[in-house]
Short mmCIF file of C-alpha atoms and ligand atoms in Angstrom, two decimals:
data_model
loop_
_atom_site.label_atom_id
_atom_site.label_comp_id
_atom_site.label_asym_id
_atom_site.label_seq_id
_atom_site.Cartn_x
_atom_site.Cartn_y
_atom_site.Cartn_z
CA MET A 142 -0.79 65.17 -39.92
CA PRO A 143 -2.29 67.53 -37.37
CA PHE A 144 -5.13 66.17 -35.29
CA PRO A 145 -6.96 68.18 -32.64
CA LYS A 146 -6.15 66.85 -29.20
CA LEU A 147 -9.34 65.54 -27.63
CA GLU A 148 -10.46 66.51 -24.16
CA ALA A 149 -12.90 64.56 -22.03
CA LYS A 150 -16.30 66.22 -22.04
CA LYS A 151 -18.26 66.76 -18.84
CA PHE A 152 -21.71 65.21 -18.46
CA ALA A 153 -24.49 66.01 -16.01
CA SER A 154 -25.40 62.29 -15.98
CA ILE A 155 -22.29 61.29 -13.99
CA ARG A 156 -24.14 60.97 -10.68
CA GLU A 157 -26.68 58.66 -9.10
CA LEU A 158 -29.47 57.97 -11.56
CA ASN A 159 -32.77 56.18 -11.14
CA GLY A 160 -31.61 52.56 -10.80
CA ILE A 161 -28.02 53.18 -11.91
CA SER A 162 -25.61 53.95 -9.06
CA ALA A 163 -23.20 56.87 -8.82
CA ARG A 164 -20.39 54.30 -8.51
CA THR A 165 -21.33 52.76 -11.86
CA MET A 166 -21.56 56.13 -13.57
CA GLU A 167 -18.27 57.37 -12.08
CA GLU A 168 -16.35 54.20 -12.94
CA HIS A 169 -17.86 54.30 -16.42
CA TYR A 170 -16.76 57.90 -16.90
CA GLU A 171 -13.19 56.91 -16.00
CA LEU A 172 -13.28 54.31 -18.78
CA TYR A 173 -14.39 57.04 -21.19
CA LYS A 174 -11.49 59.24 -20.12
CA GLY A 175 -9.23 56.29 -20.93
CA TYR A 176 -10.56 56.23 -24.51
CA VAL A 177 -9.90 59.97 -24.85
CA GLY A 178 -6.34 59.59 -23.58
CA LYS A 179 -5.56 56.61 -25.82
CA THR A 180 -7.02 58.37 -28.88
CA ASN A 181 -4.58 61.23 -28.33
CA GLU A 182 -1.68 58.84 -27.68
CA ILE A 183 -2.34 56.76 -30.81
CA GLN A 184 -2.79 59.86 -32.97
CA GLU A 185 0.57 61.14 -31.83
CA LYS A 186 2.27 57.80 -32.53
CA LEU A 187 0.63 57.67 -35.95
CA ASN A 188 2.34 60.92 -36.86
CA ALA A 189 5.71 59.30 -36.28
CA ALA A 190 4.90 55.74 -37.42
CA ASP A 191 7.13 53.91 -39.86
CA ARG A 192 5.25 53.62 -43.18
CA ALA A 193 8.06 51.69 -44.88
CA SER A 194 7.39 48.59 -42.77
CA ALA A 195 3.60 48.55 -43.35
CA ASN A 196 2.36 44.95 -43.42
CA GLN A 197 -1.08 43.37 -43.22
CA ILE A 198 -0.05 40.52 -40.87
CA TYR A 199 1.60 42.76 -38.35
CA SER A 200 3.12 46.18 -38.51
CA GLU A 201 3.26 49.26 -36.36
CA LEU A 202 1.01 51.12 -38.78
CA ARG A 203 -1.58 48.34 -38.80
CA GLY A 204 -1.68 48.13 -35.01
CA LEU A 205 -2.09 51.87 -34.64
CA ARG A 206 -4.79 52.17 -37.31
CA VAL A 207 -6.86 49.25 -35.96
CA ASP A 208 -6.66 50.35 -32.34
CA LEU A 209 -7.32 53.98 -33.25
CA SER A 210 -10.75 52.97 -34.55
CA PHE A 211 -11.42 51.19 -31.24
CA ALA A 212 -10.33 54.18 -29.19
CA ILE A 213 -12.30 56.73 -31.24
CA GLY A 214 -15.34 54.45 -31.14
CA GLY A 215 -15.03 54.41 -27.36
CA VAL A 216 -15.02 58.21 -27.29
CA LYS A 217 -17.93 58.73 -29.67
CA ASN A 218 -20.15 55.96 -28.33
CA HIS A 219 -19.82 57.13 -24.74
CA GLU A 220 -20.43 60.76 -25.63
CA VAL A 221 -23.80 59.77 -27.11
CA TYR A 222 -24.51 57.51 -24.12
CA PHE A 223 -23.64 59.94 -21.30
CA GLY A 224 -25.16 62.83 -23.25
CA HIS A 225 -28.66 61.40 -23.30
CA LEU A 226 -28.81 59.94 -19.79
CA GLY A 227 -30.08 61.94 -16.82
CA GLY A 228 -33.62 62.34 -18.13
CA ASN A 229 -36.96 60.95 -17.01
CA GLY A 230 -37.57 58.24 -19.59
CA GLY A 231 -41.12 57.92 -20.83
CA LYS A 232 -42.00 57.98 -24.50
CA PRO A 233 -40.48 60.20 -27.19
CA GLY A 234 -42.44 62.80 -29.09
CA GLY A 235 -41.59 65.01 -32.04
CA LYS A 236 -39.63 63.83 -35.00
CA VAL A 237 -38.17 60.84 -33.14
CA LEU A 238 -41.60 59.30 -32.56
CA GLU A 239 -42.67 60.26 -36.07
CA LEU A 240 -39.71 58.53 -37.74
CA ILE A 241 -39.70 55.48 -35.45
CA SER A 242 -43.39 55.02 -36.29
CA ARG A 243 -42.62 55.51 -39.98
CA ASP A 244 -39.57 53.25 -40.23
CA PHE A 245 -40.60 50.40 -37.89
CA PRO A 246 -43.91 48.51 -37.59
CA SER A 247 -44.76 50.56 -34.45
CA TYR A 248 -43.07 52.34 -31.55
CA ASP A 249 -43.72 49.35 -29.27
CA ALA A 250 -42.34 46.93 -31.86
CA TRP A 251 -39.21 49.07 -32.23
CA LEU A 252 -38.72 49.23 -28.44
CA ALA A 253 -39.17 45.47 -28.00
CA ASP A 254 -36.67 44.79 -30.77
CA PHE A 255 -34.20 47.35 -29.42
CA LYS A 256 -34.30 45.84 -25.92
CA ALA A 257 -33.90 42.31 -27.33
CA SER A 258 -31.01 43.53 -29.47
CA GLY A 259 -29.42 44.74 -26.23
CA LEU A 260 -29.39 41.12 -25.08
CA ALA A 261 -28.08 39.93 -28.45
CA ALA A 262 -25.15 42.39 -28.58
CA ARG A 263 -21.84 42.13 -26.73
CA GLY A 264 -21.17 45.84 -26.57
CA TRP A 265 -23.67 48.28 -28.01
CA VAL A 266 -27.04 48.81 -29.62
CA TRP A 267 -27.58 51.95 -31.63
CA LEU A 268 -30.55 53.63 -33.20
CA ALA A 269 -29.04 55.46 -36.14
CA TYR A 270 -30.23 57.66 -38.95
CA ASP A 271 -28.98 56.37 -42.30
CA ARG A 272 -28.39 59.43 -44.46
CA ASP A 273 -28.04 57.48 -47.70
CA TRP A 274 -31.36 55.68 -47.38
CA ASN A 275 -33.11 58.35 -45.26
CA THR A 276 -34.28 55.88 -42.66
CA LEU A 277 -33.80 55.02 -39.01
CA THR A 278 -32.03 51.74 -38.46
CA THR A 279 -31.01 49.59 -35.48
CA ALA A 280 -27.46 48.25 -35.32
CA VAL A 281 -25.58 46.12 -32.79
CA GLY A 282 -21.90 46.23 -31.90
CA ASP A 283 -19.66 43.70 -30.19
CA ALA A 284 -16.93 46.28 -29.66
CA GLN A 285 -16.42 50.04 -29.89
CA ASN A 286 -15.65 49.76 -33.60
CA THR A 287 -18.06 47.07 -34.81
CA PHE A 288 -20.51 46.79 -36.72
CA PRO A 289 -21.88 50.15 -37.91
CA VAL A 290 -22.04 50.93 -41.61
CA TRP A 291 -21.02 54.13 -43.34
CA ASN A 292 -23.01 57.32 -43.23
CA ALA A 293 -25.40 56.44 -40.46
CA ALA A 294 -25.36 58.73 -37.42
CA PRO A 295 -26.13 57.22 -34.01
CA ILE A 296 -28.87 59.15 -32.23
CA LEU A 297 -29.39 56.69 -29.37
CA ALA A 298 -26.64 54.48 -27.94
CA LEU A 299 -27.19 51.74 -25.35
CA ASP A 300 -23.99 50.43 -23.75
CA VAL A 301 -24.41 46.75 -22.85
CA TYR A 302 -20.82 46.02 -21.89
CA GLU A 303 -20.86 44.45 -18.40
CA HIS A 304 -19.19 47.51 -16.89
CA ALA A 305 -22.39 49.47 -17.53
CA TYR A 306 -24.46 47.37 -15.12
CA TRP A 307 -22.54 44.63 -13.27
CA ILE A 308 -22.13 46.59 -10.02
CA ASP A 309 -25.88 47.30 -9.87
CA TYR A 310 -27.46 44.24 -11.44
CA GLY A 311 -24.91 41.42 -11.75
CA ARG A 312 -25.75 39.47 -14.88
CA ALA A 313 -29.38 40.68 -15.01
CA ARG A 314 -28.80 42.80 -18.08
CA ALA A 315 -32.50 43.10 -18.91
CA LYS A 316 -33.07 45.01 -15.65
CA TYR A 317 -30.31 47.43 -16.55
CA ILE A 318 -31.84 47.97 -19.99
CA GLU A 319 -35.10 48.93 -18.26
CA ALA A 320 -33.17 51.35 -16.02
CA PHE A 321 -31.44 52.82 -19.07
CA PHE A 322 -34.76 53.69 -20.67
CA ASN A 323 -36.08 55.09 -17.36
CA ASN A 324 -33.21 57.61 -17.41
CA LEU A 325 -33.21 58.44 -21.08
CA ASP A 326 -33.62 62.09 -22.05
CA TRP A 327 -35.62 61.89 -25.27
CA ASN A 328 -35.09 65.62 -25.85
CA VAL A 329 -31.39 64.93 -26.41
CA VAL A 330 -32.25 62.07 -28.77
CA GLU A 331 -34.46 64.53 -30.67
CA GLN A 332 -31.55 66.99 -30.93
CA ASN A 333 -29.28 64.19 -32.16
CA LEU A 334 -31.83 63.33 -34.84
CA GLU A 335 -32.22 66.97 -35.91
CA ARG A 336 -28.45 67.18 -36.37
CA ALA A 337 -28.37 63.95 -38.37
CA LEU A 338 -31.21 65.17 -40.60
CA THR A 339 -29.43 68.39 -41.53
CA MET A 340 -26.41 66.55 -42.88
CA GLN A 341 -26.26 65.53 -46.49
CA ALA A 342 -26.04 62.04 -47.95
CA VAL A 343 -22.63 61.45 -49.50
CA HIS A 344 -23.33 58.38 -51.62
CA ARG A 345 -26.56 59.35 -53.36
FE1 LIG B 667 -18.99 51.71 -21.70
#
């Protein structure tokens, strides 16, 4: 089964940001490169894995399949995250503001819930566009591969793993979440939404 070998993308946000240190961003980028490398390694091993011994309790195939989803999640989540950092924060405009205002009680209510969800999650908070139900939705994740549902595209991804903020803020995660929004490039979020909107629903 051929699979295109992934390469780590470059991001302009890997530098000192407003309230997030260069050290944090550089260390974080190294973690991302690790996900890229492991995705390639697991894909290669999958090609040669023994299907005859497949077993739900433990088997080589099971281990590879489960950990592949973790590795790919680590690649995709961080590409959204690094891709939309490096901006000046503020408030969104365009379609993003229009749909947040349409699909949540208000922009402020959405933001308050999103920040609180960042304290309730162990890994990620996403704002995603659900292409089956044509609505924006907020989802939390405790790992790279939990708990999104099918056919929703993340347009905004907030990493709340400790590695994203511990060097700069210790356990004060709420301060990091403020810094995240101060560096968010809403134009990139808008582009992510435009891409999600042009794709078709598959279930309806
Ligand atoms: Fe991370």
